[in-house]
Coordinates of C-alpha atoms and ligand atoms in Angstrom, one line a residue:
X1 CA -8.1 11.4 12.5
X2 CA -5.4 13.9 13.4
X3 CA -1.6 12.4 13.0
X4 CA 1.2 14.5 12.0
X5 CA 2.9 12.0 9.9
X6 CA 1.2 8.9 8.1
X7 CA 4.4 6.2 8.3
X8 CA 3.1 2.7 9.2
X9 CA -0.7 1.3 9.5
X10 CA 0.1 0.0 12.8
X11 CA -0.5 3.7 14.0
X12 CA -3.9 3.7 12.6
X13 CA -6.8 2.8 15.2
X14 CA -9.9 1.0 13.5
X15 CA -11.6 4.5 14.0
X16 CA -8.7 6.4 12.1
X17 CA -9.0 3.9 9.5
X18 CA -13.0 4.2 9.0
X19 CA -12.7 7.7 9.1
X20 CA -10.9 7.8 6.3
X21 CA -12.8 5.0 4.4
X22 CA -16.2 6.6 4.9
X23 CA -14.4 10.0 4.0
X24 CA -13.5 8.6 0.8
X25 CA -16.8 7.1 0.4
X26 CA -17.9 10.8 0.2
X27 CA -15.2 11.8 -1.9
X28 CA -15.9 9.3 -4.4
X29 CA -19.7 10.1 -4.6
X30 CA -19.6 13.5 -4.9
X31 CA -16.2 15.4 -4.8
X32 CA -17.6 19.0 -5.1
X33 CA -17.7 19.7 -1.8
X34 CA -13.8 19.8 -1.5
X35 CA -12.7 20.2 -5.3
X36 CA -10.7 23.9 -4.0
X37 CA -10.4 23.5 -0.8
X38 CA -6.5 23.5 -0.8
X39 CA -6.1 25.9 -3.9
X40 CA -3.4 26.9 -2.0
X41 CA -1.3 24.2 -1.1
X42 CA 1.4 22.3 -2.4
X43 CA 2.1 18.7 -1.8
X44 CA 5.8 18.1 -2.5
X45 CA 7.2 14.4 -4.3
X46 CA 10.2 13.1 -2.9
X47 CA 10.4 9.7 -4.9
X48 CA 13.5 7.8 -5.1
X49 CA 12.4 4.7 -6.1
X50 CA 10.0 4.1 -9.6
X51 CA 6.4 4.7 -9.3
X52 CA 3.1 5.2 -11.1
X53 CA 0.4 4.5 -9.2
X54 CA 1.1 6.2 -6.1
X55 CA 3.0 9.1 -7.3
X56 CA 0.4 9.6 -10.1
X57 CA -2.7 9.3 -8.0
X58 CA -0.8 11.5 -4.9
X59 CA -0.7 14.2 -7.6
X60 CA -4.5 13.5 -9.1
X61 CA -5.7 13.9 -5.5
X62 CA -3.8 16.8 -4.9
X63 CA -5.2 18.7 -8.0
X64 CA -8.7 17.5 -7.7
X65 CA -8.5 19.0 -3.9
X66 CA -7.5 22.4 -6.1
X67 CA -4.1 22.3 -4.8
X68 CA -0.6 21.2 -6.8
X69 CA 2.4 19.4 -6.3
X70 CA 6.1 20.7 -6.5
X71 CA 8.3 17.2 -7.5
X72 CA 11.8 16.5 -6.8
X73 CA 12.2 14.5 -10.2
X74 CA 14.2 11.7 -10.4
X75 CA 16.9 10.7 -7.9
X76 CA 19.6 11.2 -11.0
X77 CA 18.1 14.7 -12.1
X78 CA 18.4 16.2 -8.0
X79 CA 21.4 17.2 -5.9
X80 CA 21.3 13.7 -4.3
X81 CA 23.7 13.1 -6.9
X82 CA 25.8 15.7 -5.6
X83 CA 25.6 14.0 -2.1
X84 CA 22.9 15.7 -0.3
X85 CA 21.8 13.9 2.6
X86 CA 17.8 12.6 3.0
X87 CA 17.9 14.9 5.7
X88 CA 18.9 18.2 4.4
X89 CA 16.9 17.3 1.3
X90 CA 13.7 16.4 3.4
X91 CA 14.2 19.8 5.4
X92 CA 15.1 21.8 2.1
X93 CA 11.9 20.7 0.7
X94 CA 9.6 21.2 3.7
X95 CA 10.2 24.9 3.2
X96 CA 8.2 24.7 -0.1
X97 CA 5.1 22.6 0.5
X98 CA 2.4 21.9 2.8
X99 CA 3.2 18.3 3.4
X100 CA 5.7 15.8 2.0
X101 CA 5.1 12.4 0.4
X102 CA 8.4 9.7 0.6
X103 CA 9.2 6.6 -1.1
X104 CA 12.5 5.5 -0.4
X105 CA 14.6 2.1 -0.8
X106 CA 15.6 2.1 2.7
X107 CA 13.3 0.8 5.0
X108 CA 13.2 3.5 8.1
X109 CA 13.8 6.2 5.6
X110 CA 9.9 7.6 6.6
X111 CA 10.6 7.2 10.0
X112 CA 13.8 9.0 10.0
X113 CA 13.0 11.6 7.7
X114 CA 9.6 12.6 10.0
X115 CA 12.4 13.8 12.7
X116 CA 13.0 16.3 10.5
X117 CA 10.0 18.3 9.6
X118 CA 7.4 19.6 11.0
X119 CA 4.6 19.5 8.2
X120 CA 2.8 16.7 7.8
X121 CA 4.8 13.7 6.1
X122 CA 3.5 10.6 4.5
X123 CA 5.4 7.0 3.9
X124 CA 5.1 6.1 -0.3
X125 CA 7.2 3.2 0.9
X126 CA 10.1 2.4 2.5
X127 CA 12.3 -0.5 1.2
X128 CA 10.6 -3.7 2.5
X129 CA 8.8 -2.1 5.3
X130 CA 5.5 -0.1 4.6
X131 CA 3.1 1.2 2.5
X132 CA 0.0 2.8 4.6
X133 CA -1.3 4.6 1.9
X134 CA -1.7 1.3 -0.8
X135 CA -3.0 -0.4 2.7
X136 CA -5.9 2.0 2.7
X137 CA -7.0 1.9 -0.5
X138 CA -6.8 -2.0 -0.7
X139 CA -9.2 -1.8 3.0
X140 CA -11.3 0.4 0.6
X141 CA -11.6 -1.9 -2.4
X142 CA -11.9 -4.8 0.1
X143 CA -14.9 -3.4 1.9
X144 CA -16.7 -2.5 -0.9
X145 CA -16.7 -6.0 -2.7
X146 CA -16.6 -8.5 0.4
X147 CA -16.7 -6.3 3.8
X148 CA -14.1 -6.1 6.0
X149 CA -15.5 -8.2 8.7
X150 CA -15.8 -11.9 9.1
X151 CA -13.5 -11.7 6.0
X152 CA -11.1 -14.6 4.7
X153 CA -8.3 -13.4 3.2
X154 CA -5.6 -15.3 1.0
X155 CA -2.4 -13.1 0.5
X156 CA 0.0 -14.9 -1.9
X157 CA 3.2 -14.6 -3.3
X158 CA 6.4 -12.3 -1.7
X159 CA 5.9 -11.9 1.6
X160 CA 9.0 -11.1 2.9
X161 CA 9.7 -8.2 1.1
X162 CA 6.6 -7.3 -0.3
X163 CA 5.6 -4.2 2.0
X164 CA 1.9 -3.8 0.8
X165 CA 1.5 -7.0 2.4
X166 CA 2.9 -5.7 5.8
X167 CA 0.9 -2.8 6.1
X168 CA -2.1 -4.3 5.3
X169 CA -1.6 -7.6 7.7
X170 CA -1.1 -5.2 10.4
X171 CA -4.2 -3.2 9.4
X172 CA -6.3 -6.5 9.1
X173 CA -6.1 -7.0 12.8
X174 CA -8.2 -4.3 13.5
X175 CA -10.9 -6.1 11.5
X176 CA -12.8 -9.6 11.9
X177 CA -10.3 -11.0 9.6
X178 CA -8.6 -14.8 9.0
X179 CA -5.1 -14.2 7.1
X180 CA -4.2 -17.2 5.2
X181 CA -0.7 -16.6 3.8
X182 CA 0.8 -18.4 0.9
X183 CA 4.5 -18.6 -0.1
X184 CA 7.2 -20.4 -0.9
X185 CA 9.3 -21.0 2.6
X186 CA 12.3 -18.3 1.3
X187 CA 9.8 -15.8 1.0
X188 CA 7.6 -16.0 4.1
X189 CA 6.4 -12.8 6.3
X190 CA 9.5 -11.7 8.4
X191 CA 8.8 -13.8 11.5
X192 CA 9.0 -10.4 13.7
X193 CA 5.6 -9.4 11.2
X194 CA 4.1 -12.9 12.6
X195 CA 5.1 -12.2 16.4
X196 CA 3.5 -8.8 16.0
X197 CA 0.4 -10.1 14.3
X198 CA -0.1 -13.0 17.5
X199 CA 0.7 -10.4 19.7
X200 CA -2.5 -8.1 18.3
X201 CA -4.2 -11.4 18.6
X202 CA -4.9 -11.6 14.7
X203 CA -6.2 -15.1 13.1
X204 CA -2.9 -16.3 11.1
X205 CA -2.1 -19.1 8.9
X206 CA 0.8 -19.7 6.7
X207 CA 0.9 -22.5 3.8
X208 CA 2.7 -23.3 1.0
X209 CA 0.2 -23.7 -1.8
X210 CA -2.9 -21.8 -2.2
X211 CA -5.5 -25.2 -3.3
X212 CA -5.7 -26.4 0.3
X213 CA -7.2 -22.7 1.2
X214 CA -8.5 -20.9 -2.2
X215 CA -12.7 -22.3 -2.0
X216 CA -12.7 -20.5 1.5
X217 CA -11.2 -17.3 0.6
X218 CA -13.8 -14.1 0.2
X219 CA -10.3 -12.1 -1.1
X220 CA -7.0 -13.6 -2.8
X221 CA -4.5 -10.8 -2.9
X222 CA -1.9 -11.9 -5.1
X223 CA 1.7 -9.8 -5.0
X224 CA 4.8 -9.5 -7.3
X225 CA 8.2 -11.3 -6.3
X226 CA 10.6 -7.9 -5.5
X227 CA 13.4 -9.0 -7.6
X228 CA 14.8 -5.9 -7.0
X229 CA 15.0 -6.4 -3.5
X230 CA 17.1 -9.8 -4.0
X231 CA 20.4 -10.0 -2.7
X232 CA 21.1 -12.0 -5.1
X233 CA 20.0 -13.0 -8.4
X234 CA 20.0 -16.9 -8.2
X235 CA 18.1 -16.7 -5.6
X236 CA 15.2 -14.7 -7.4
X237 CA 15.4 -17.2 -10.1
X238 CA 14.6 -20.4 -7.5
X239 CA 10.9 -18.6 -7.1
X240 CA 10.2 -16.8 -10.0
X241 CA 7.5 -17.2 -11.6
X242 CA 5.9 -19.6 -9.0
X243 CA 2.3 -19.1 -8.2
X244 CA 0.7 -17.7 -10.9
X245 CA -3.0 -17.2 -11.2
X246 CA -4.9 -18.0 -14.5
X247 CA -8.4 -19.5 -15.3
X248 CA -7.5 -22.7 -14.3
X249 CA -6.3 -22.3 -10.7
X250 CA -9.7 -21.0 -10.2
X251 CA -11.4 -23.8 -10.9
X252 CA -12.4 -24.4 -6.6
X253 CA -12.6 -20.6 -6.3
X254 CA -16.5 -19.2 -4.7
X255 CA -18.0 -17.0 -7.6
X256 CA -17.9 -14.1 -5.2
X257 CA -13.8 -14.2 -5.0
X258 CA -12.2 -10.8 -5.4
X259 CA -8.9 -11.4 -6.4
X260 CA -6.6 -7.8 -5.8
X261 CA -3.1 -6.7 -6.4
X262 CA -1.4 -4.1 -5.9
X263 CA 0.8 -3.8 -9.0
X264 CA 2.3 -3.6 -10.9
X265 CA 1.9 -7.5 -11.6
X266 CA 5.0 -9.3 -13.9
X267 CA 3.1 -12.7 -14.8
X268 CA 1.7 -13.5 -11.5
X269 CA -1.8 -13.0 -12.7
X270 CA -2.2 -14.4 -16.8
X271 CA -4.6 -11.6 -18.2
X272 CA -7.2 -13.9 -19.2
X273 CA -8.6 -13.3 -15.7
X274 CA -8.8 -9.5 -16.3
X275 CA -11.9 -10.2 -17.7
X276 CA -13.7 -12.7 -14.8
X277 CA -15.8 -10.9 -11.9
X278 CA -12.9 -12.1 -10.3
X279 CA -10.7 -9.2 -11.0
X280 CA -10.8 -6.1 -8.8
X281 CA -7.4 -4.9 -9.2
X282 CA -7.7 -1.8 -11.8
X283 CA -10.8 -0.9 -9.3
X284 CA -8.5 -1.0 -6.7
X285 CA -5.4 1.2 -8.3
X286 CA -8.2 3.5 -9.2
X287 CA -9.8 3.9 -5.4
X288 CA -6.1 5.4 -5.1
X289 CA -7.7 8.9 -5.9
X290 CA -10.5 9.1 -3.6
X291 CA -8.5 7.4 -1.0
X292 CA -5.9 9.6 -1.1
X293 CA -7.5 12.7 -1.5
X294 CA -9.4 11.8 2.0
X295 CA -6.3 11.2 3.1
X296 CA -4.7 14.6 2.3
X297 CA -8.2 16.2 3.6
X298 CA -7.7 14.9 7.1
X299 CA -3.6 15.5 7.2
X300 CA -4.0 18.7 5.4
X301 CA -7.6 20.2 7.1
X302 CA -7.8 22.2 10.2
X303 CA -8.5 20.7 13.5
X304 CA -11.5 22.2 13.7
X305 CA -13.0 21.0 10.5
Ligands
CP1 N1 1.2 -0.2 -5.8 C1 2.2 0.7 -5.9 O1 2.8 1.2 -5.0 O2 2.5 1.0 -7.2 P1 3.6 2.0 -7.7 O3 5.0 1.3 -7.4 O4 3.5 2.1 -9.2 O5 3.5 3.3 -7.0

């Protein structure tokens, strides 16, 4: 896989996206064979919107690959305060590191800020649009508990503004894959998303409750309600706290269900189910480091390699 910029998973080919699966496959089984291969590089953070996992496992990947990270801080601590465009800033900071990581509110941000720069620049997120790199390590935690072919999926909750749930239904129809997908109606995928997914040809339902579907599902990938994406607050409080997962809702579930999540979660799953075989979603914000250090590997290597 050779792409100058990582911003959406509809770029990604089924072959870019095993590449970087089986790469991390490798990673995770034995990392020696690339633990200071970039002890000269820096990977620059440009976050403007809260993070952990992503920003915390970019810069675990990019140490355990020998490199470091330079990081712009928080939005209040830079010059964006001062005014500074994304632009300038984005250009500014290509002149320090090897490659850029972006999360931004604004959905297009990634896209607009790749016109920029010429080192390799990856989308952390962008408003309500995309998440590439989450969608490759939930394809990674997927194939290793139920394969990702003739796979039934479930993915429940926000929808609309949920953008791991973009990237990874556009990635899905490079795979075998039924979508089932469960919301309330004011938080259904955007119906461009759904034209886009016919148009690839991929296997799409939408419901409103998850009983009718749950003793079929392989995966349930549950998401958080984006209050902070809300226009308005009375509208978040119509659906929150609808479709929560505990014990109970279970009941119909196969034993072999994998439920994932991206996190972080608010009270959509009860942590009583932390502890079922169920639960795969701390195994999944961990495969963040392998994934993304494969990642990094194939953006960062030589064409050559
Ligand atoms: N899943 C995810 O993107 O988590 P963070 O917002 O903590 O990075």
């Amino acid at each position: 896989m050779r792409h100058d910029h990582l911003i959406t998973s509809k770029q990604l080919s089924r072959a870019d996206i095993e590449t970087v699966l089986d790469h991390a496959a490798e990673i995770d089984a034995d990392r020696s064979a690339v633990a200071d291969k970039y002890s000269d590089r820096l990977l620059g953070l440009l976050f403007f919107e809260p993070s952990t996992r992503t920003k915390l496992s970019f810069e675990t990947a990019m140490k355990r690959l020998g490199g470091d990270v330079i990081d712009m801080g928080s939005v209040d601590s830079s010059s964006v305060t001062k005014g500074e465009s994304l632009a300038d800033t984005i250009r500014v900071i290509e002149g320090y590191a090897d490659a850029l990581v972006l999360r931004h509110p604004k959905q297009g941000a990634a896209t607009m800020a790749s016109e920029f720069v010429d080192v390799p620049l990856v989308n952390a997120g962008d408003g309500a649009g995309h998440h590439p790199t989450q969608t490759m390590l939930d394809l990674y935690t997927i194939r290793e508990n139920a394969g990702l072919d003739d796979l039934t999926i479930g993915i429940m909750g926000d929808l609309k503004y949920g953008r791991t749930v973009h990237s990874l239904a556009y990635a899905l129809t490079k795979f075998d894959a039924q979508q089932h997908f469960i919301s309330p109606d004011s938080l259904a995928l955007p119906r461009e998303v759904v034209y886009d997914l016919h148009q690839e040809g991929a296997s799409i339902r939408e419901h409103d409750g998850l009983e009718e579907v749950l003793p079929s599902l392989d995966v349930l990938y549950v998401t958080r309600i984006q209050r902070e994406r809300f226009p308005d607050e009375n509208e978040y409080q119509k659906v929150a706290g609808e479709y929560q997962i505990g014990p109970d809702s279970l009941s119909s579930a196969s034993d072999d269900l994998t439920i994932m999540h991206p996190l972080p979660r608010v009270d959509e799953i009860a942590p009583e189910v932390d502890d079922t075989e169920y639960a795969a979603y701390f195994e999944q914000a961990h495969n963040g480091v392998p994934v993304r250090m494969a990642l990094l590997d194939l953006l960062l290597g030589d064409s050559d390699d």
